[in-house]
Short mmCIF file of C-alpha atoms and ligand atoms in Angstrom, two decimals:
data_model
loop_
_atom_site.label_atom_id
_atom_site.label_comp_id
_atom_site.label_asym_id
_atom_site.label_seq_id
_atom_site.Cartn_x
_atom_site.Cartn_y
_atom_site.Cartn_z
CA MET A 1 -11.51 -0.25 -13.30
CA ALA A 2 -10.57 2.77 -11.19
CA ASP A 3 -9.62 5.68 -13.40
CA SER A 4 -7.07 8.37 -12.56
CA GLN A 5 -6.93 11.76 -14.16
CA VAL A 6 -3.78 13.46 -15.46
CA SER A 7 -4.10 16.72 -13.51
CA GLU A 8 -2.96 20.11 -14.84
CA LYS A 9 -0.22 19.93 -12.22
CA THR A 10 3.33 19.04 -13.25
CA VAL A 11 6.63 18.66 -11.38
CA THR A 12 9.96 19.82 -12.85
CA LEU A 13 13.23 18.17 -11.85
CA THR A 14 16.49 19.97 -12.58
CA ASP A 15 19.87 18.30 -12.73
CA ASN A 16 22.00 21.02 -11.16
CA SER A 17 25.21 19.52 -12.62
CA THR A 18 23.97 20.13 -16.17
CA GLY A 19 21.12 22.59 -15.64
CA LYS A 20 18.94 20.19 -17.70
CA SER A 21 15.30 19.96 -16.53
CA VAL A 22 12.53 17.46 -17.05
CA THR A 23 8.84 18.17 -16.47
CA LEU A 24 6.74 15.25 -15.29
CA PRO A 25 2.94 14.95 -15.22
CA VAL A 26 1.09 14.61 -11.90
CA ARG A 27 -1.86 12.20 -11.69
CA ALA A 28 -4.68 12.57 -9.17
CA GLY A 29 -6.87 9.82 -7.70
CA THR A 30 -10.26 10.13 -5.99
CA ILE A 31 -8.77 10.81 -2.54
CA GLY A 32 -5.26 10.56 -1.12
CA PRO A 33 -1.84 11.71 -2.36
CA ASP A 34 -1.29 12.63 -6.01
CA VAL A 35 1.47 10.74 -7.85
CA ILE A 36 4.28 11.93 -10.09
CA ASP A 37 4.22 9.85 -13.26
CA ILE A 38 7.91 8.99 -13.79
CA SER A 39 7.41 6.50 -16.65
CA LYS A 40 9.33 8.82 -19.03
CA LEU A 41 12.08 9.71 -16.52
CA TYR A 42 14.74 7.22 -17.69
CA ALA A 43 14.15 8.00 -21.37
CA GLU A 44 14.50 11.75 -20.70
CA THR A 45 17.25 11.78 -18.05
CA GLY A 46 19.05 8.41 -18.22
CA MET A 47 18.38 8.07 -14.48
CA PHE A 48 16.17 5.78 -12.38
CA THR A 49 14.35 6.68 -9.19
CA PHE A 50 15.52 4.91 -6.03
CA ASP A 51 13.09 3.87 -3.28
CA PRO A 52 14.10 0.64 -1.45
CA GLY A 53 10.98 -0.83 0.23
CA TYR A 54 8.81 1.33 -2.03
CA GLY A 55 7.88 3.64 0.86
CA ALA A 56 7.08 6.53 -1.52
CA THR A 57 6.24 4.59 -4.69
CA GLY A 58 2.81 3.87 -6.18
CA SER A 59 2.92 0.61 -8.14
CA CYS A 60 -0.55 0.65 -9.72
CA VAL A 61 -3.92 2.31 -10.09
CA SER A 62 -6.49 0.63 -7.83
CA GLY A 63 -10.04 1.28 -6.66
CA LEU A 64 -10.25 -1.50 -4.09
CA THR A 65 -8.85 -0.21 -0.78
CA TYR A 66 -7.88 3.21 0.53
CA ILE A 67 -5.72 3.73 3.64
CA ASP A 68 -5.04 7.06 5.34
CA GLY A 69 -2.11 6.19 7.60
CA GLU A 70 -2.07 9.51 9.45
CA GLU A 71 -5.79 9.42 10.30
CA GLY A 72 -6.06 5.64 10.75
CA ILE A 73 -8.70 5.24 8.04
CA LEU A 74 -9.33 2.04 6.02
CA LEU A 75 -11.98 1.92 3.26
CA HIS A 76 -12.95 -0.95 0.96
CA ARG A 77 -14.59 0.45 -2.19
CA GLY A 78 -15.41 3.53 -0.09
CA TYR A 79 -16.97 1.71 2.88
CA ALA A 80 -15.28 2.13 6.31
CA ILE A 81 -13.82 -1.07 7.76
CA GLU A 82 -15.62 -0.38 11.06
CA ASP A 83 -19.01 -0.43 9.28
CA LEU A 84 -18.17 -3.53 7.27
CA ALA A 85 -16.95 -5.39 10.38
CA GLU A 86 -20.09 -4.40 12.26
CA LYS A 87 -22.78 -4.71 9.60
CA SER A 88 -21.72 -7.16 6.88
CA ASP A 89 -20.39 -10.69 6.64
CA PHE A 90 -17.21 -11.91 5.00
CA LEU A 91 -18.71 -13.10 1.69
CA GLU A 92 -20.53 -9.76 1.39
CA VAL A 93 -17.14 -8.01 1.71
CA ALA A 94 -15.67 -10.48 -0.79
CA TYR A 95 -18.42 -9.60 -3.24
CA LEU A 96 -17.80 -5.89 -2.62
CA LEU A 97 -14.07 -6.24 -3.29
CA LEU A 98 -14.59 -8.34 -6.43
CA ASP A 99 -17.58 -6.52 -7.90
CA GLY A 100 -17.21 -2.93 -6.64
CA ASP A 101 -20.58 -2.56 -4.88
CA LEU A 102 -22.38 -4.19 -1.97
CA PRO A 103 -24.65 -6.99 -3.28
CA THR A 104 -28.44 -6.87 -3.27
CA ALA A 105 -30.09 -9.65 -1.23
CA GLU A 106 -30.53 -11.65 -4.46
CA GLU A 107 -26.92 -11.11 -5.57
CA LYS A 108 -25.65 -12.05 -2.12
CA ALA A 109 -27.67 -15.29 -2.03
CA ALA A 110 -26.38 -16.26 -5.48
CA PHE A 111 -22.76 -15.47 -4.58
CA ASP A 112 -22.98 -17.34 -1.26
CA THR A 113 -24.34 -20.37 -3.10
CA ALA A 114 -21.66 -20.15 -5.81
CA ILE A 115 -18.87 -20.06 -3.22
CA THR A 116 -20.46 -22.78 -1.07
CA ARG A 117 -20.68 -25.08 -4.09
CA HIS A 118 -16.90 -24.78 -4.64
CA THR A 119 -15.77 -25.59 -1.08
CA MET A 120 -14.93 -29.27 -1.72
CA VAL A 121 -11.46 -30.10 -3.07
CA HIS A 122 -10.43 -32.81 -5.56
CA GLU A 123 -10.14 -36.08 -3.65
CA GLN A 124 -6.59 -36.59 -4.95
CA LEU A 125 -5.58 -33.40 -3.08
CA SER A 126 -6.16 -35.15 0.24
CA ILE A 127 -3.70 -37.82 -0.93
CA PHE A 128 -1.24 -35.12 -2.09
CA LEU A 129 -1.49 -33.39 1.29
CA ARG A 130 -0.71 -36.66 3.08
CA GLY A 131 2.75 -36.53 1.51
CA PHE A 132 3.81 -33.93 4.09
CA ARG A 133 5.27 -34.84 7.48
CA ARG A 134 2.68 -34.64 10.26
CA ASP A 135 4.78 -31.97 12.00
CA ALA A 136 4.98 -29.74 8.90
CA HIS A 137 4.09 -26.10 9.63
CA PRO A 138 0.56 -25.54 8.26
CA MET A 139 1.78 -22.49 6.31
CA ALA A 140 4.28 -24.74 4.52
CA ILE A 141 1.46 -27.12 3.65
CA LEU A 142 -0.88 -24.31 2.53
CA CYS A 143 1.82 -22.78 0.33
CA GLY A 144 2.61 -26.11 -1.31
CA VAL A 145 -0.96 -27.29 -1.77
CA THR A 146 -2.15 -23.95 -3.17
CA GLY A 147 0.59 -24.01 -5.81
CA ALA A 148 -0.49 -27.58 -6.63
CA LEU A 149 -4.08 -26.46 -7.31
CA SER A 150 -3.04 -25.47 -10.85
CA ALA A 151 -2.30 -29.17 -11.43
CA PHE A 152 -5.81 -30.13 -10.31
CA TYR A 153 -7.83 -27.27 -11.79
CA HIS A 154 -5.99 -26.72 -15.03
CA ASP A 155 -9.34 -25.91 -16.72
CA SER A 156 -9.39 -22.49 -14.99
CA THR A 157 -5.85 -21.24 -15.62
CA ASP A 158 -6.34 -19.26 -18.86
CA ILE A 159 -6.04 -15.72 -17.47
CA HIS A 160 -7.34 -14.18 -20.73
CA ASP A 161 -10.70 -15.97 -20.41
CA PRO A 162 -13.04 -13.99 -18.07
CA GLN A 163 -15.09 -17.12 -17.36
CA GLN A 164 -11.99 -19.08 -16.29
CA ARG A 165 -10.80 -16.10 -14.18
CA MET A 166 -14.15 -16.05 -12.40
CA ILE A 167 -14.14 -19.82 -11.77
CA ALA A 168 -10.52 -19.79 -10.52
CA SER A 169 -11.34 -16.83 -8.24
CA ARG A 170 -14.34 -18.59 -6.74
CA ARG A 171 -12.43 -21.86 -6.38
CA LEU A 172 -9.63 -20.13 -4.46
CA ILE A 173 -11.96 -18.18 -2.14
CA ALA A 174 -14.07 -21.28 -1.51
CA LYS A 175 -11.33 -23.89 -1.13
CA MET A 176 -8.82 -21.97 1.01
CA PRO A 177 -10.75 -22.64 4.27
CA THR A 178 -11.05 -26.33 3.32
CA LEU A 179 -7.30 -26.61 2.64
CA ALA A 180 -6.46 -24.67 5.83
CA ALA A 181 -8.68 -26.97 7.90
CA MET A 182 -7.13 -30.03 6.24
CA ALA A 183 -3.62 -28.77 7.12
CA TYR A 184 -4.75 -28.32 10.74
CA LYS A 185 -6.44 -31.73 11.00
CA TYR A 186 -3.42 -33.38 9.39
CA SER A 187 -1.14 -31.91 12.07
CA LEU A 188 -3.44 -33.39 14.74
CA GLY A 189 -3.61 -36.82 13.14
CA GLN A 190 -7.37 -36.41 12.88
CA PRO A 191 -9.49 -37.21 9.79
CA PHE A 192 -10.44 -34.42 7.40
CA ASN A 193 -13.98 -33.04 7.56
CA TYR A 194 -15.84 -32.40 4.33
CA PRO A 195 -17.42 -28.94 4.08
CA ARG A 196 -21.14 -28.66 4.82
CA ASN A 197 -23.32 -26.64 2.45
CA ASN A 198 -25.78 -25.69 5.18
CA LEU A 199 -23.16 -23.65 7.06
CA SER A 200 -21.91 -20.09 6.47
CA TYR A 201 -18.33 -19.49 5.34
CA ALA A 202 -17.08 -18.85 8.89
CA GLU A 203 -19.22 -21.63 10.44
CA ASN A 204 -17.99 -24.09 7.81
CA PHE A 205 -14.37 -23.24 8.56
CA LEU A 206 -14.83 -23.76 12.30
CA TYR A 207 -16.72 -27.00 11.63
CA MET A 208 -13.98 -28.38 9.35
CA CYS A 209 -11.33 -27.43 11.92
CA PHE A 210 -12.95 -28.64 15.14
CA ALA A 211 -15.53 -31.35 14.33
CA VAL A 212 -14.59 -34.99 14.96
CA PRO A 213 -16.48 -38.04 13.62
CA ALA A 214 -17.02 -39.40 17.11
CA GLU A 215 -19.58 -36.82 18.10
CA GLU A 216 -21.86 -34.08 16.76
CA TYR A 217 -20.23 -30.64 16.53
CA VAL A 218 -22.44 -27.57 16.86
CA VAL A 219 -20.76 -24.31 15.83
CA ASP A 220 -20.80 -21.77 18.68
CA PRO A 221 -22.42 -18.59 17.24
CA ILE A 222 -20.08 -16.43 19.35
CA LEU A 223 -17.06 -18.05 17.71
CA ALA A 224 -18.64 -17.95 14.25
CA ASP A 225 -19.32 -14.22 14.60
CA ALA A 226 -15.78 -13.57 15.86
CA MET A 227 -14.28 -15.63 13.02
CA ASP A 228 -16.38 -13.78 10.43
CA LYS A 229 -15.19 -10.44 11.86
CA ILE A 230 -11.54 -11.56 11.82
CA LEU A 231 -11.89 -12.63 8.18
CA ILE A 232 -13.39 -9.25 7.24
CA LEU A 233 -10.62 -7.33 9.02
CA HIS A 234 -7.91 -9.28 7.17
CA ALA A 235 -9.53 -9.35 3.70
CA ASP A 236 -7.53 -6.69 1.85
CA HIS A 237 -5.07 -3.92 2.62
CA GLU A 238 -3.91 -1.97 -0.47
CA GLN A 239 -0.47 -2.82 -1.90
CA ASN A 240 1.10 -4.62 1.09
CA ALA A 241 4.03 -7.00 0.61
CA SER A 242 2.01 -10.14 -0.16
CA THR A 243 -0.47 -8.34 -2.43
CA SER A 244 2.42 -6.76 -4.33
CA THR A 245 3.91 -10.26 -4.62
CA VAL A 246 0.68 -11.57 -6.13
CA ARG A 247 0.54 -8.64 -8.58
CA LEU A 248 4.18 -9.04 -9.61
CA ALA A 249 3.77 -12.80 -10.11
CA GLY A 250 0.54 -12.20 -12.03
CA SER A 251 2.14 -9.53 -14.24
CA SER A 252 4.15 -12.26 -16.00
CA GLY A 253 0.94 -14.10 -16.88
CA ALA A 254 1.35 -16.82 -14.24
CA ASN A 255 -1.86 -18.68 -13.39
CA PRO A 256 -3.91 -17.46 -10.38
CA PHE A 257 -3.14 -20.53 -8.23
CA ALA A 258 0.62 -19.96 -8.60
CA CYS A 259 0.16 -16.24 -7.83
CA ILE A 260 -1.80 -16.91 -4.64
CA ALA A 261 0.82 -19.46 -3.55
CA ALA A 262 3.42 -16.69 -3.97
CA GLY A 263 1.28 -14.38 -1.85
CA ILE A 264 1.05 -17.01 0.90
CA ALA A 265 4.83 -17.36 0.90
CA SER A 266 5.29 -13.60 1.30
CA LEU A 267 2.61 -13.30 3.99
CA TRP A 268 4.40 -15.95 6.11
CA GLY A 269 7.22 -13.56 7.06
CA PRO A 270 7.15 -12.35 10.71
CA ALA A 271 7.37 -8.71 9.53
CA HIS A 272 4.06 -9.25 7.70
CA GLY A 273 1.34 -11.82 8.28
CA GLY A 274 3.59 -14.00 10.43
CA ALA A 275 3.48 -11.28 13.10
CA ASN A 276 0.29 -12.60 14.72
CA GLU A 277 2.06 -15.85 15.58
CA ALA A 278 5.12 -13.84 16.68
CA VAL A 279 2.97 -11.62 18.96
CA LEU A 280 1.68 -14.60 20.95
CA ASN A 281 5.19 -16.06 21.21
CA MET A 282 6.45 -12.63 22.35
CA LEU A 283 3.69 -12.24 24.97
CA ASN A 284 4.45 -15.72 26.29
CA GLU A 285 8.16 -14.82 26.42
CA ILE A 286 7.45 -11.56 28.29
CA GLY A 287 5.36 -13.64 30.68
CA HIS A 288 4.56 -10.96 33.27
CA LYS A 289 3.96 -7.21 33.16
CA LYS A 290 7.01 -6.63 35.36
CA ASN A 291 9.12 -7.74 32.37
CA ILE A 292 7.55 -5.24 29.94
CA PRO A 293 10.10 -2.42 30.51
CA GLU A 294 12.95 -4.78 29.57
CA TYR A 295 11.29 -5.60 26.24
CA ILE A 296 10.42 -1.97 25.53
CA GLU A 297 14.11 -1.19 26.09
CA LYS A 298 15.12 -3.94 23.64
CA ALA A 299 12.66 -2.56 21.07
CA ARG A 300 14.11 0.96 21.51
CA ASP A 301 17.71 -0.27 21.06
CA ARG A 302 18.68 0.21 17.40
CA ASP A 303 21.53 -2.28 17.86
CA ASP A 304 19.08 -4.94 19.05
CA PRO A 305 17.24 -6.69 16.16
CA PHE A 306 14.24 -7.26 18.48
CA ARG A 307 11.04 -5.62 17.27
CA LEU A 308 7.88 -5.34 19.34
CA PHE A 309 5.67 -7.61 17.23
CA GLY A 310 2.19 -6.26 16.61
CA PHE A 311 3.47 -2.68 16.69
CA GLY A 312 4.37 -0.34 13.87
CA HIS A 313 3.27 -0.19 10.28
CA ARG A 314 4.66 1.12 7.01
CA VAL A 315 1.48 3.12 6.39
CA TYR A 316 -0.34 3.59 9.71
CA LYS A 317 1.31 6.28 11.83
CA ASN A 318 -1.78 6.23 14.04
CA PHE A 319 -3.89 3.38 15.43
CA ASP A 320 -4.59 0.65 12.86
CA PRO A 321 -8.42 0.81 12.77
CA ARG A 322 -8.49 -2.99 12.58
CA ALA A 323 -6.60 -3.21 15.88
CA LYS A 324 -9.27 -1.09 17.57
CA VAL A 325 -12.06 -3.39 16.32
CA LEU A 326 -10.07 -6.47 17.36
CA ARG A 327 -9.29 -5.08 20.80
CA LYS A 328 -13.04 -4.68 21.43
CA ALA A 329 -13.74 -8.12 19.94
CA CYS A 330 -11.14 -9.60 22.31
CA HIS A 331 -13.06 -8.37 25.33
CA ASP A 332 -16.43 -9.42 23.84
CA VAL A 333 -15.35 -12.94 22.89
CA LEU A 334 -13.35 -13.73 26.03
CA GLY A 335 -16.13 -12.23 28.18
CA LYS A 336 -18.88 -14.24 26.48
CA LEU A 337 -16.79 -17.40 26.66
CA GLY A 338 -15.97 -16.71 30.28
CA ILE A 339 -12.25 -16.98 29.50
CA HIS A 340 -9.79 -15.11 31.67
CA ASP A 341 -6.59 -15.02 29.64
CA PRO A 342 -3.72 -13.27 31.44
CA LEU A 343 -2.15 -12.69 28.00
CA LEU A 344 -4.96 -10.25 27.19
CA GLU A 345 -4.22 -8.27 30.34
CA LEU A 346 -0.52 -8.42 29.52
CA ALA A 347 -1.26 -7.18 25.98
CA MET A 348 -3.38 -4.31 27.29
CA GLU A 349 -0.61 -3.33 29.74
CA LEU A 350 2.03 -3.58 27.00
CA GLU A 351 -0.09 -1.39 24.70
CA LYS A 352 -0.61 1.18 27.45
CA ILE A 353 3.11 1.41 28.27
CA ALA A 354 4.29 1.32 24.65
CA ILE A 355 2.04 4.07 23.29
CA GLU A 356 3.15 6.37 26.13
CA ASP A 357 6.84 5.63 25.54
CA SER A 358 8.81 8.48 23.94
CA TYR A 359 10.46 6.18 21.35
CA PHE A 360 7.11 4.78 20.19
CA ILE A 361 5.60 8.26 20.12
CA GLU A 362 8.55 9.64 18.14
CA LYS A 363 8.49 6.72 15.66
CA LYS A 364 4.66 6.78 15.56
CA LEU A 365 4.41 3.09 16.46
CA TYR A 366 0.90 1.90 17.31
CA PRO A 367 -0.68 -1.56 17.64
CA ASN A 368 -1.46 -3.09 14.25
CA VAL A 369 -3.91 -5.73 13.10
CA ASP A 370 -1.69 -8.53 14.39
CA PHE A 371 -1.50 -7.35 17.98
CA TYR A 372 -4.88 -8.61 19.19
CA SER A 373 -5.90 -11.18 16.58
CA GLY A 374 -3.83 -13.96 18.12
CA ILE A 375 -5.49 -13.62 21.52
CA ILE A 376 -8.93 -14.20 20.02
CA LEU A 377 -7.69 -17.07 17.86
CA LYS A 378 -6.08 -18.69 20.91
CA ALA A 379 -9.40 -18.34 22.79
CA MET A 380 -11.14 -20.03 19.84
CA GLY A 381 -8.84 -23.04 20.23
CA PHE A 382 -6.34 -22.46 17.39
CA PRO A 383 -2.62 -23.14 17.96
CA THR A 384 -0.28 -20.23 17.13
CA SER A 385 0.97 -22.14 14.07
CA MET A 386 -2.49 -21.66 12.52
CA PHE A 387 -2.70 -17.87 13.04
CA THR A 388 -1.02 -16.86 9.77
CA VAL A 389 -2.97 -19.58 7.96
CA LEU A 390 -6.16 -17.79 9.02
CA PHE A 391 -4.72 -14.52 7.78
CA ALA A 392 -4.06 -16.23 4.40
CA VAL A 393 -7.61 -17.62 4.26
CA ALA A 394 -9.00 -14.09 4.60
CA ARG A 395 -6.42 -12.33 2.43
CA THR A 396 -6.98 -14.75 -0.47
CA THR A 397 -10.09 -12.69 -1.28
CA GLY A 398 -8.08 -9.46 -1.36
CA TRP A 399 -5.30 -11.03 -3.39
CA ILE A 400 -7.78 -12.39 -5.94
CA ALA A 401 -9.63 -9.08 -6.19
CA GLN A 402 -6.32 -7.24 -6.72
CA TRP A 403 -5.18 -9.87 -9.26
CA ASN A 404 -8.42 -9.54 -11.25
CA GLU A 405 -8.13 -5.73 -11.18
CA MET A 406 -4.58 -5.98 -12.51
CA ILE A 407 -5.43 -8.47 -15.29
CA LYS A 408 -8.30 -6.24 -16.45
CA ASP A 409 -6.14 -3.09 -16.45
CA PRO A 410 -5.42 -2.24 -20.13
CA ALA A 411 -2.18 -0.51 -19.04
CA GLN A 412 -0.94 -3.65 -17.28
CA ARG A 413 2.48 -5.00 -18.30
CA ILE A 414 5.13 -7.20 -16.69
CA GLY A 415 6.62 -5.68 -13.55
CA ARG A 416 10.37 -5.25 -13.89
CA PRO A 417 12.10 -2.83 -11.41
CA ARG A 418 15.68 -1.63 -12.06
CA GLN A 419 18.53 -1.06 -9.55
CA LEU A 420 21.47 1.05 -8.40
CA TYR A 421 24.46 -1.10 -9.41
CA THR A 422 27.43 -1.08 -6.99
CA GLY A 423 29.30 -4.17 -8.23
CA PRO A 424 32.67 -4.26 -10.08
CA GLU A 425 33.16 -2.60 -13.47
CA GLN A 426 33.86 -4.93 -16.42
CA ARG A 427 37.14 -6.84 -15.96
CA ALA A 428 39.14 -9.50 -17.86
CA PHE A 429 38.56 -13.19 -17.06
CA VAL A 430 41.48 -14.87 -15.20
CA ASP A 431 42.10 -18.59 -15.94
CA LEU A 432 41.91 -20.92 -12.95
CA ALA A 433 45.59 -21.80 -13.23
CA LYS A 434 46.54 -18.11 -12.88
CA ARG A 435 44.29 -17.24 -9.84
C1 LIG B 1 1.03 -6.46 8.56
O1 LIG B 1 1.67 -3.40 4.70
C2 LIG B 1 0.56 -3.81 5.22
O2 LIG B 1 -0.52 -3.31 4.98
C3 LIG B 1 0.72 -5.05 6.14
C4 LIG B 1 -0.55 -5.47 6.88
C5 LIG B 1 -1.62 -6.00 5.94
O3 LIG B 1 -2.81 -6.01 6.32
O4 LIG B 1 -1.24 -6.50 4.83
O5 LIG B 1 -1.08 -4.38 7.62
C6 LIG B 1 -0.27 -6.62 7.85
O6 LIG B 1 2.03 -6.94 8.07
C7 LIG B 1 1.07 -5.63 9.81
C8 LIG B 1 2.53 -5.47 10.37
C9 LIG B 1 2.87 -6.72 11.17
N1 LIG B 1 4.32 -6.73 11.52
C10 LIG B 1 4.70 -6.56 12.81
O7 LIG B 1 3.94 -6.32 13.76
C11 LIG B 1 6.22 -6.73 13.01
C12 LIG B 1 6.74 -5.58 13.88
N2 LIG B 1 6.69 -4.35 13.09
C13 LIG B 1 7.88 -3.94 12.39
O8 LIG B 1 8.64 -5.00 11.87
C14 LIG B 1 7.61 -2.78 11.42
O9 LIG B 1 6.84 -1.88 12.08
C15 LIG B 1 6.96 -3.07 10.08
C16 LIG B 1 7.64 -4.18 9.35
C17 LIG B 1 5.52 -3.42 10.25
C18 LIG B 1 7.07 -1.80 9.26
O10 LIG B 1 8.43 -1.65 8.97
P1 LIG B 1 8.99 -0.27 8.44
O11 LIG B 1 8.07 0.32 7.44
O12 LIG B 1 10.40 -0.46 8.04
O13 LIG B 1 8.89 0.60 9.74
P2 LIG B 1 9.04 2.12 9.80
O14 LIG B 1 9.87 2.61 8.66
O15 LIG B 1 7.72 2.74 10.00
O16 LIG B 1 9.90 2.24 11.15
C19 LIG B 1 10.23 3.50 11.60
C20 LIG B 1 11.21 3.25 12.73
C21 LIG B 1 12.42 2.40 12.32
O17 LIG B 1 13.49 2.82 13.14
P3 LIG B 1 14.61 3.81 12.48
O18 LIG B 1 15.22 3.07 11.31
O19 LIG B 1 13.86 5.06 12.05
O20 LIG B 1 15.57 4.03 13.62
O21 LIG B 1 10.56 2.51 13.78
C22 LIG B 1 11.27 1.31 14.02
C23 LIG B 1 12.05 1.00 12.75
O22 LIG B 1 13.18 0.21 13.05
N3 LIG B 1 10.27 0.28 14.27
C24 LIG B 1 10.18 -0.45 15.37
C25 LIG B 1 9.06 -1.27 15.21
N4 LIG B 1 8.50 -1.01 14.02
C26 LIG B 1 9.25 -0.06 13.44
N5 LIG B 1 10.95 -0.50 16.48
C27 LIG B 1 10.57 -1.39 17.43
N6 LIG B 1 9.48 -2.22 17.36
C28 LIG B 1 8.72 -2.17 16.25
N7 LIG B 1 7.65 -2.98 16.15
#
């Protein structure tokens, strides 16, 4: 568990209407901004803090992921995302997030085997999944089926038992690709593929999505490598909306399957993980680079709700380092596959124009992780409706690592924010006959 030190520093707030002051301790982490510990503020001042969207609020102590938004830095347990994307594979990053250190060769082999052996799902789940309409959005299916896992794996829902937490964590990491592939196959009217224990995590996912019983399917190593890289880049990202949802759900003691289902629901929003699907739809709507200025103008117009999907970030006020890796991967994958996708050229032109636009420079809006991922996923054969599903498959590892860190934190208690009340003062009830 990451530890933070109470530094010698303090901050004093003075209420200038009463002259009353309160001194609050400052806590320092390993790197990054210090925090003002306000846990005693209400008791000492009778006032709450107010920070809608939590833009300046730290919700927890964590040692998993560090982001420097100004410099465009992303570290997982101290390792730079660029190194992890280049030199490790997804299950190695999963081990790192869960355990705290990169695995030895022996530890990695054991972890890979443990995850591989959990990739099958209860046979009744395939019947449960068939209750959805064929045209159901795969995120709707994934959200529903993941919540249902607690009905099938009730023997790993006791959050106070470390053994059950470990089994539930491995089940979720291992079964998410299988469930995602089943949701995809179901939408196609094709039979489900069982996972294959001789394939890697990324290879298995591609196999389950694209193999058909009528012929042998050989996983293309180019696609497997690209998929593994995409999973690494989406694994974890500090206290984003869906991770905070998982932590808040978990703080009440809810079982891990219910918490991850809550995270999937939050990720689905187009302002968050749903943006990758929205980027492709936006690029298709723009259609040609001659239309880009019109859309930049719409994005600049505060009265127009249109946002340039794939741009901007609550934390990054520089390039999202994941977008840089994905931009390069786009060129590599499409080049190796011999695919000429005009949407990639359109995206590159849009990026070039946007980052030179005064509004985007002033607001510090740069491409984020969602801007390029969809182009690669489209080249791999996935429909846009599956893009956020893939994000959820990867982020399940981050959510589970964050959930485990929270459960093991001795200071953990139920999350319960307060509010600034602006409703009516107390008033007398008026009988219906007199209204
Ligand atoms: C992800 O939090 C994470 O870590 C998320 C994520 C992860 O890995 O978990 O990184 C994944 O969700 C990436 C973001 C994907 N979403 C999109 O691409 C949707 C488009 N982006 C915007 O909706 C927006 O940028 C957000 C939601 C990402 C961030 O919203 P904020 O924090 O409210 O944006 P901001 O405060 O930095 O915005 C500053 C200004 C605002 O204008 P003003 O109120 O100051 O006038 O910039 C404007 C915003 O309206 N703005 C945009 C814009 N993004 C922000 N204007 C036009 N187009 C945009 N894309």
